[in-house]
Amino acid sequence: MRAEKGRDLNVPTDVYLSFVSSLFDNRSTLFTGMVVHILTCVVVYIQTGATFYLLLCACFASVFAYRIYSFKQFDRVDKESLTREAIARWEMRYVLGGASTAAILGIGSGYAMLAFEDTFAELACIAVTLGSMVSVVGRNYGSRLAVDLQTLACCTPMIIGSLLAQDLFKGLLSLMLIPFFLTTRAMANGVREFLYENVIASREMTKIADRFDTALSNMTHGLLMLDPDNRIEVINRRACELLHLGDRKRLAGCDLDVVLRYGVRHTFVDGSMPSLLQKQLAQLTLGQTSRALMHFSEGLVLEFSANRREEGGVVLIFEDVTARVRADRKILHMARYDALTGLPQRGYFSELVRERLDQADGFGARVGFMMLDVADFKHVNDLRGHLTGDRLLTAIAHRLTALVAGRAIVGHLVGDQFVLFFPNVDDHSDLEAEMRAVHAAASGYCDIEGLLLPVSFSAGAALFDSVTLSMEDWPVKVDIALFESKARAKGQFTLFIEEMDARYVERQRLKEDLRAAVDNGDITVVYQPMFTPDGREMRCCEALARWHHPEKGPIAPNIFIQIAEEMGIVSSITTQVLRRACADCRTWPDEVGVSVNLSVHDLRVEGLADTVKSILGEAGLAASRLHLEVTESSLIEELASARAVLEQLRSLGITIAIDDFGTGFSSLSYLDTLPIDVVKIDRSFVRDIGENPRRLKLLRGIVSLSRGLDLGIVIEGVENREQLALVSKHHCADLIQGYVFSMPISPAAVIQLAGEVKNRRGEDDAVVA
């Protein structure tokens, strides 16, 4: 009993309240019982004439009134605000009413067994009382106390009455009420325990269901659980949001196809749903695929995954991957297209070419490629800024795209290079002429925000058979043709021919041999002297690099120096020439200096001044005897950095000269801003000087300007006495370099020539004396 009471105390308050509330239900049975009880007492009174039963009728009515009043009061109470103690008080009020009714029944039965010999009175009272006891289980299971008190209240008076009647059989029969009491009590407890366990289980299931529903509702993924007939069993809130299906409670049991076609609120896929989506959904639900990406609209892309259920049906889980798909598209676009021009980059351009080649039936037997290189684009960047250069590239891209719209694919390779593929769909017989026409039309002026910039292209092209074309072959041949164009002159168009391939292979071999020659120190040096105009003094010698190929013999400097620049090893040659020249000059007469050329690549090398200073120290040569020549074009290309490097070199005491002066852009404007000591006027200014008065005037103008800036003047390329006479007559030069005095000679010949000049000058002085 104590354990049972402890168990009651452990019952959750809300369950306890539900049990007590069950006591106050079924008022109709309460009224029916009251009527039966009163009628029974009235009948017994009529049969026996005992007024005691009329008193019991009054008691029944009074108790009934009290219980009805308690029921009404309980109805008005706010159940949510009841404490456990308040619930217990309401239970006691009910128990008091129920026990009172049971006690009246028991007293009536016990009195009948004691006071009358009338079998009817005893049978009527006992039958009603036992019937009421049976109803105790169904009505009062919610309260152990109510069952116990009502059963005791019914049985105890009957047992007492039987025993007082001193009838052995009645006494034995009444003792049988004890197991009846225990059985009734056990049945009520069993019902209560069963209901309690079910209530607790139901509560747990509700909690689990709520948690499951919360989890489903807060999933970032949509979820659909379908039965074997493709009907929706479970759908979460996110699924309804993604598919625009409205209230999910209305979708249970609906066919998925119907839901997707005619959604509850908004139809996002109707009868015109693309067949691909229908096929993908069918494949998922049938288990043919486990994952699918579905494009429902431009603004909605969902990724579905499916898992088959053992009992049949399928679970679909999906998420909104629109942002991811857009990001993937953007990344793919960035990988495929140039961000500046919007044209396909090299890799994607090749893919587009392959796609067109796979459509072999769609175009002619010959296809063409053309590569365009913007001439002098670096000067645009240097002089106008990179922003203007970028805008120019964009304008060129638009121009090319418009020129070949529908006829060719345009791509952007790198920097200032563009490539075009002509699939020749219309099977033009003269595809070369078409490419030449595009090359010519692409050239001209580009308006960059009001600034007109001239644009020309060096073009290399090649024709191929569309069936046998190799994707690895065309870039090589087009590049060879472009190289030929750039080697000839700016703005040229060159179509690849097989002889170019042979020259290209030969050039590649020459590169390998040149690298070996540089690594082995096989580059030699010769010197061309510079004389005063009267030929009496040799002041300096220009160091000239020479390469004698073991098989091909001497290679022209303009060829191997250009190759060295392409290979990026020209600075190594410069260093070797500089070291050799300083060492040779150390053996010459003190009045003779040496001049070494620097390329634009040399000016970009960090620590050039330190390298030159170190070489001078190794050779033991005074810095004043070293002249360094830079071309005007190299100064223009790297003006700011070149000025800084030249200032460092000049601070060492080295003489700085501009070589090939007058052949670049705006040459005269740099004379006053750069650290220059000597101007070497290009041979083009003395060519035909005797026949062309205008050329002589131009030469004299340059000389006058240079002398006004206190610059020394060296004229190159004086080949004959007539040219020398004119130069001397007009005092155009401080030094003369050319075949009129000497061709390039070996280091030993320099010493010999210096001695001869000195002897000849001594003889002339003796004659004068």
Coordinates of C-alpha atoms in Angstrom, one line a residue, residues 22-432:
S22 CA -11.9 11.4 -15.4
L23 CA -13.7 11.1 -12.1
F24 CA -15.8 14.1 -12.9
D25 CA -16.9 12.8 -16.3
N26 CA -20.0 10.8 -17.2
R27 CA -22.6 12.7 -15.2
S28 CA -25.3 10.8 -16.9
T29 CA -24.3 7.5 -15.2
L30 CA -24.3 9.4 -11.9
F31 CA -27.9 10.5 -12.4
T32 CA -28.9 7.0 -13.6
G33 CA -27.4 5.5 -10.5
M34 CA -29.2 8.0 -8.2
V35 CA -32.5 7.2 -9.8
V36 CA -31.9 3.4 -9.5
H37 CA -30.8 3.7 -5.9
I38 CA -33.9 5.7 -4.9
L39 CA -36.3 3.5 -6.8
T40 CA -34.8 0.4 -5.1
C41 CA -35.3 2.0 -1.6
V42 CA -38.9 2.9 -2.5
V43 CA -39.7 -0.6 -3.7
V44 CA -38.2 -2.1 -0.6
Y45 CA -40.2 0.3 1.5
I46 CA -43.4 -0.7 -0.2
Q47 CA -42.5 -4.4 0.2
T48 CA -41.5 -4.2 3.9
G49 CA -43.1 -1.0 5.1
A50 CA -39.8 0.1 6.7
T51 CA -39.5 3.9 6.8
F52 CA -35.7 3.5 7.2
Y53 CA -35.5 3.2 3.4
L54 CA -37.4 6.5 2.9
L55 CA -34.6 8.0 5.0
L56 CA -32.0 6.4 2.7
C57 CA -33.8 8.0 -0.3
A58 CA -33.4 11.4 1.3
C59 CA -29.7 10.6 1.9
F60 CA -29.2 9.5 -1.7
A61 CA -30.8 12.8 -2.9
S62 CA -28.7 14.9 -0.6
V63 CA -25.4 13.2 -1.6
F64 CA -26.4 13.4 -5.3
A65 CA -27.0 17.2 -4.9
Y66 CA -23.6 17.6 -3.2
R67 CA -21.8 15.7 -6.0
I68 CA -23.5 17.6 -8.7
Y69 CA -22.6 20.8 -7.0
S70 CA -18.9 19.6 -6.8
F71 CA -19.0 18.7 -10.5
K72 CA -20.2 22.1 -11.4
Q73 CA -17.5 23.8 -9.3
F74 CA -14.8 21.6 -10.9
D75 CA -16.0 22.6 -14.4
R76 CA -15.4 26.3 -13.5
V77 CA -11.8 25.8 -12.3
D78 CA -8.9 26.8 -14.5
K79 CA -7.2 23.4 -14.8
E80 CA -3.9 24.8 -16.0
S81 CA -3.4 26.8 -12.8
L82 CA -4.2 23.9 -10.4
T83 CA -1.3 22.8 -8.2
R84 CA -0.8 19.2 -7.1
E85 CA -2.3 20.0 -3.7
A86 CA -5.4 21.6 -5.2
I87 CA -5.9 18.6 -7.4
A88 CA -5.6 16.3 -4.3
R89 CA -8.3 18.4 -2.6
W90 CA -10.7 18.0 -5.6
E91 CA -10.0 14.3 -5.5
M92 CA -11.0 14.2 -1.8
R93 CA -14.2 16.0 -2.6
Y94 CA -15.1 13.4 -5.2
V95 CA -14.0 10.5 -2.9
L96 CA -16.2 11.9 -0.1
G97 CA -19.3 11.9 -2.4
G98 CA -18.6 8.5 -3.9
A99 CA -17.8 6.9 -0.5
S100 CA -21.0 8.4 0.9
T101 CA -23.1 6.9 -1.9
A102 CA -21.4 3.5 -1.4
A103 CA -21.9 3.6 2.4
I104 CA -25.6 4.3 2.0
L105 CA -25.9 1.3 -0.4
G106 CA -23.9 -0.9 2.0
I107 CA -26.0 0.2 5.0
G108 CA -29.2 -0.5 3.1
S109 CA -28.1 -4.0 2.2
G110 CA -26.7 -4.8 5.7
Y111 CA -30.0 -3.6 7.3
A112 CA -32.0 -5.8 4.9
M113 CA -29.9 -8.9 5.8
L114 CA -30.3 -8.2 9.6
A115 CA -33.9 -6.9 10.0
F116 CA -35.9 -8.8 7.4
E117 CA -36.6 -12.4 6.5
D118 CA -37.9 -11.1 3.2
T119 CA -35.9 -12.6 0.4
F120 CA -36.9 -9.9 -2.0
A121 CA -35.7 -7.0 0.1
E122 CA -32.3 -8.7 0.7
L123 CA -32.0 -9.6 -3.0
A124 CA -32.9 -6.1 -4.3
C125 CA -30.5 -4.3 -1.9
I126 CA -27.6 -6.7 -2.4
A127 CA -28.1 -6.8 -6.2
V128 CA -28.0 -3.0 -6.5
T129 CA -25.1 -2.7 -4.2
L130 CA -23.0 -5.3 -6.0
G131 CA -23.9 -3.8 -9.3
S132 CA -22.7 -0.4 -8.1
M133 CA -19.4 -2.0 -6.9
V134 CA -18.8 -3.4 -10.3
S135 CA -19.2 0.1 -11.8
V136 CA -16.6 1.4 -9.4
V137 CA -13.8 -0.1 -11.6
G138 CA -15.0 1.6 -14.8
R139 CA -15.8 4.9 -13.2
N140 CA -13.3 5.4 -10.4
Y141 CA -10.1 3.8 -11.8
G142 CA -8.5 7.3 -11.7
S143 CA -8.4 7.3 -7.9
R144 CA -7.1 4.4 -5.8
L145 CA -8.5 6.0 -2.7
A146 CA -12.0 6.3 -4.3
V147 CA -11.9 2.6 -5.3
D148 CA -10.8 1.5 -1.8
L149 CA -13.2 3.6 0.2
Q150 CA -16.2 2.9 -2.0
T151 CA -15.6 -0.9 -2.0
L152 CA -15.1 -0.9 1.8
A153 CA -18.1 1.3 2.3
C154 CA -20.3 -1.2 0.3
C155 CA -18.9 -4.5 1.7
T156 CA -18.3 -3.6 5.4
P157 CA -22.0 -3.0 6.3
M158 CA -23.1 -6.1 4.5
I159 CA -20.5 -8.2 6.3
I160 CA -21.5 -6.7 9.7
G161 CA -25.3 -7.3 9.0
S162 CA -24.7 -10.9 8.0
L163 CA -22.6 -11.6 11.1
L164 CA -25.2 -9.9 13.4
A165 CA -28.0 -12.0 11.8
Q166 CA -26.3 -15.0 13.4
D167 CA -27.0 -17.1 10.3
L168 CA -24.0 -19.3 9.6
F169 CA -24.6 -19.5 5.8
K170 CA -25.2 -15.7 5.5
G171 CA -22.0 -15.2 7.5
L172 CA -20.0 -17.5 5.3
L173 CA -21.5 -15.9 2.2
S174 CA -20.7 -12.4 3.4
L175 CA -17.0 -13.4 4.0
M176 CA -16.8 -14.0 0.2
L177 CA -17.1 -10.3 -0.2
I178 CA -13.5 -10.0 1.0
P179 CA -12.0 -11.6 -2.1
F180 CA -14.6 -9.7 -4.2
F181 CA -13.3 -6.5 -2.6
L182 CA -9.7 -7.5 -3.3
T183 CA -10.5 -8.5 -6.9
T184 CA -12.3 -5.2 -7.6
R185 CA -9.4 -3.2 -6.1
A186 CA -6.9 -5.2 -8.2
M187 CA -9.0 -4.7 -11.4
A188 CA -9.2 -0.9 -10.8
N189 CA -5.4 -0.7 -10.1
G190 CA -4.7 -2.7 -13.3
V191 CA -6.9 -0.4 -15.4
R192 CA -5.2 2.6 -13.8
E193 CA -1.7 1.2 -14.3
F194 CA -2.5 0.3 -17.9
L195 CA -3.9 3.7 -18.7
Y196 CA -1.0 5.4 -16.9
E197 CA 1.6 3.5 -18.9
N198 CA -0.3 4.3 -22.1
V199 CA -0.6 8.0 -21.1
I200 CA 3.2 8.1 -20.4
A201 CA 3.9 6.3 -23.7
S202 CA 1.6 8.7 -25.5
R203 CA 3.3 11.6 -23.9
E204 CA 6.7 10.3 -25.0
M205 CA 5.4 9.6 -28.5
T206 CA 4.0 13.1 -28.6
K207 CA 7.4 14.5 -27.5
I208 CA 9.2 12.4 -30.0
A209 CA 6.7 13.5 -32.7
D210 CA 7.1 17.1 -31.7
R211 CA 10.9 16.8 -31.8
F212 CA 10.8 15.0 -35.1
D213 CA 8.4 17.7 -36.5
T214 CA 10.7 20.4 -35.1
A215 CA 13.7 18.8 -36.6
L216 CA 12.0 18.4 -40.0
S217 CA 10.7 21.9 -39.9
N218 CA 14.1 23.3 -39.1
M219 CA 16.0 21.3 -41.7
T220 CA 17.8 23.3 -44.3
H221 CA 16.9 20.5 -46.8
G222 CA 13.5 19.7 -48.1
L223 CA 12.2 16.2 -47.3
L224 CA 9.5 14.1 -49.0
M225 CA 8.6 10.6 -47.8
L226 CA 6.5 8.7 -50.4
D227 CA 4.6 5.4 -50.1
P228 CA 4.9 2.7 -52.8
D229 CA 2.0 4.3 -54.7
N230 CA 4.0 7.6 -54.9
R231 CA 1.7 9.3 -52.4
I232 CA 3.1 11.8 -49.8
E233 CA 3.4 10.4 -46.3
V234 CA 5.7 13.0 -44.8
I235 CA 6.7 16.4 -46.1
N236 CA 8.5 19.1 -44.1
R237 CA 8.1 22.9 -44.1
R238 CA 11.3 23.5 -46.1
A239 CA 10.0 21.3 -48.9
C240 CA 6.8 23.3 -49.1
E241 CA 8.8 26.5 -49.2
L242 CA 11.1 25.3 -51.9
L243 CA 8.4 23.9 -54.0
H244 CA 5.8 26.6 -53.2
L245 CA 3.2 24.0 -52.0
G246 CA 1.5 25.9 -49.2
D247 CA 0.3 24.2 -46.0
R248 CA 1.9 20.8 -45.7
K249 CA -0.9 19.4 -43.6
R250 CA -3.1 19.4 -46.6
L251 CA -0.6 17.4 -48.7
A252 CA -0.6 14.1 -46.8
G253 CA -1.9 11.3 -49.0
C254 CA -1.7 13.4 -52.2
D255 CA 0.0 12.0 -55.3
L256 CA 3.4 13.6 -55.8
D257 CA 2.8 14.2 -59.5
V258 CA -0.5 16.0 -58.8
V259 CA 1.1 18.1 -56.1
L260 CA 4.0 19.1 -58.3
R261 CA 1.7 19.9 -61.2
Y262 CA -1.1 21.7 -59.4
G263 CA 0.5 22.8 -56.1
V264 CA -1.8 23.7 -53.2
R265 CA -1.2 27.5 -53.5
H266 CA 1.2 28.3 -56.3
T267 CA 1.8 26.2 -59.4
F268 CA 5.6 26.3 -59.9
V269 CA 5.4 23.4 -62.5
D270 CA 2.4 23.0 -64.6
G271 CA 1.3 20.9 -67.5
S272 CA 4.1 22.3 -69.7
M273 CA 6.7 21.0 -67.3
P274 CA 9.9 20.1 -69.2
S275 CA 10.0 16.4 -70.0
L276 CA 13.5 16.3 -68.5
L277 CA 12.2 17.2 -65.1
Q278 CA 9.5 14.6 -65.3
K279 CA 12.0 12.0 -66.4
Q280 CA 14.4 12.9 -63.6
L281 CA 11.7 12.7 -60.9
A282 CA 10.5 9.3 -62.3
Q283 CA 14.0 8.0 -62.2
L284 CA 14.4 9.1 -58.6
T285 CA 11.1 7.6 -57.4
L286 CA 11.7 4.4 -59.2
G287 CA 15.2 4.1 -57.8
Q288 CA 16.9 4.2 -61.2
T289 CA 19.1 7.1 -60.0
S290 CA 20.0 8.3 -56.5
R291 CA 20.8 11.9 -57.2
A292 CA 19.7 14.5 -59.7
L293 CA 20.1 18.3 -60.3
M294 CA 16.9 19.9 -61.5
H295 CA 16.5 23.3 -63.0
F296 CA 12.9 24.3 -62.2
S297 CA 13.5 27.9 -63.3
E298 CA 16.3 30.4 -63.7
G299 CA 15.9 31.3 -60.1
L300 CA 15.4 27.8 -58.6
V301 CA 17.8 24.9 -58.9
L302 CA 17.3 22.0 -56.6
E303 CA 19.5 19.0 -56.0
F304 CA 17.6 15.8 -55.2
S305 CA 18.8 12.6 -53.6
A306 CA 16.7 9.5 -53.1
N307 CA 16.8 6.5 -50.8
R308 CA 14.6 3.5 -51.3
R309 CA 12.6 2.3 -48.2
E310 CA 12.6 -1.4 -47.3
E311 CA 8.8 -1.4 -47.0
G312 CA 8.4 0.3 -50.3
G313 CA 8.3 3.9 -51.3
V314 CA 11.2 6.4 -51.4
V315 CA 12.6 9.2 -49.3
L316 CA 13.5 12.3 -51.3
I317 CA 15.8 14.9 -49.8
F318 CA 16.6 18.0 -51.7
E319 CA 18.2 21.4 -51.2
D320 CA 18.3 24.8 -52.9
V321 CA 21.6 24.9 -54.8
T322 CA 20.8 27.9 -56.9
A323 CA 23.6 30.0 -55.3
R324 CA 26.1 27.2 -55.7
V325 CA 25.1 26.6 -59.3
R326 CA 25.4 30.3 -60.1
A327 CA 28.8 30.3 -58.4
D328 CA 29.9 27.3 -60.4
R329 CA 28.7 29.0 -63.6
K330 CA 30.6 32.1 -62.6
I331 CA 33.7 30.1 -61.9
L332 CA 33.3 28.2 -65.1
H333 CA 32.8 31.5 -67.0
M334 CA 35.9 32.9 -65.4
A335 CA 37.9 29.8 -66.4
R336 CA 36.5 29.9 -69.9
Y337 CA 36.4 33.6 -70.8
D338 CA 38.9 36.4 -70.4
A339 CA 37.6 38.9 -67.7
L340 CA 38.8 41.9 -69.7
T341 CA 37.7 41.2 -73.2
G342 CA 34.9 38.7 -72.6
L343 CA 36.5 36.4 -75.3
P344 CA 37.2 32.7 -74.9
Q345 CA 40.6 32.0 -73.4
R346 CA 43.1 29.6 -74.9
G347 CA 41.7 26.4 -73.3
Y348 CA 38.0 27.1 -74.0
F349 CA 38.8 28.4 -77.5
S350 CA 40.3 25.0 -78.3
E351 CA 37.2 23.3 -76.9
L352 CA 35.0 25.4 -79.2
V353 CA 37.2 24.6 -82.2
R354 CA 36.9 20.8 -81.3
E355 CA 33.1 21.2 -81.2
R356 CA 33.0 22.8 -84.6
L357 CA 35.4 20.2 -86.0
D358 CA 33.2 17.4 -84.7
Q359 CA 30.5 18.9 -86.9
A360 CA 32.5 18.0 -89.9
D361 CA 29.5 17.8 -92.2
G362 CA 28.8 21.4 -91.5
F363 CA 31.8 23.1 -93.1
G364 CA 34.2 22.9 -96.0
A365 CA 37.3 20.9 -96.5
R366 CA 39.7 23.8 -95.5
V367 CA 39.6 25.7 -92.2
G368 CA 41.8 28.6 -91.1
F369 CA 43.5 30.0 -88.0
M370 CA 44.8 33.5 -87.7
M371 CA 46.7 35.0 -84.8
L372 CA 46.9 38.7 -84.4
D373 CA 49.5 40.5 -82.3
V374 CA 48.8 44.2 -81.6
A375 CA 51.8 46.2 -82.8
D376 CA 53.5 48.5 -80.3
F377 CA 51.0 47.8 -77.6
K378 CA 53.7 48.1 -74.9
H379 CA 54.1 51.7 -75.9
V380 CA 50.4 52.3 -75.3
N381 CA 50.7 50.9 -71.8
D382 CA 53.9 52.9 -71.1
L383 CA 52.8 56.2 -72.5
R384 CA 49.0 56.1 -71.9
G385 CA 48.8 53.9 -68.9
H386 CA 47.5 50.3 -68.4
L387 CA 43.9 51.4 -68.0
T388 CA 44.0 52.9 -71.5
G389 CA 45.7 49.7 -72.7
D390 CA 43.0 47.6 -71.2
R391 CA 40.3 49.7 -72.8
L392 CA 42.1 49.4 -76.1
L393 CA 42.1 45.6 -75.9
T394 CA 38.4 45.6 -75.1
A395 CA 37.7 47.8 -78.1
I396 CA 39.8 45.5 -80.3
A397 CA 37.8 42.5 -79.0
H398 CA 34.5 44.2 -79.9
R399 CA 35.8 45.1 -83.3
L400 CA 37.0 41.6 -84.2
T401 CA 33.8 40.0 -82.9
A402 CA 31.7 42.4 -85.0
L403 CA 33.9 41.9 -88.1
V404 CA 33.6 38.1 -88.1
A405 CA 30.2 37.6 -86.6
G406 CA 28.9 34.3 -87.8
R407 CA 32.0 33.5 -89.8
A408 CA 34.7 32.9 -87.2
I409 CA 35.4 32.2 -83.5
V410 CA 37.4 34.9 -81.8
G411 CA 39.6 34.1 -78.7
H412 CA 42.0 36.0 -76.5
L413 CA 45.3 34.2 -75.9
V414 CA 47.4 36.3 -73.7
G415 CA 48.4 40.0 -73.4
D416 CA 47.9 41.6 -76.8
Q417 CA 47.4 38.5 -78.8
F418 CA 44.1 37.4 -80.4
V419 CA 43.3 34.3 -82.3
L420 CA 40.5 33.6 -84.9
F421 CA 39.2 30.2 -86.2
F422 CA 37.5 30.3 -89.6
P423 CA 35.4 27.1 -90.0
N424 CA 34.7 28.0 -93.6
V425 CA 31.1 26.9 -93.4
D426 CA 30.3 28.3 -96.8
D427 CA 33.3 26.5 -98.3
H428 CA 35.0 29.7 -99.6
S429 CA 37.6 28.8 -102.2
D430 CA 39.9 31.6 -101.1
L431 CA 39.9 31.5 -97.3
E432 CA 43.3 33.2 -97.3

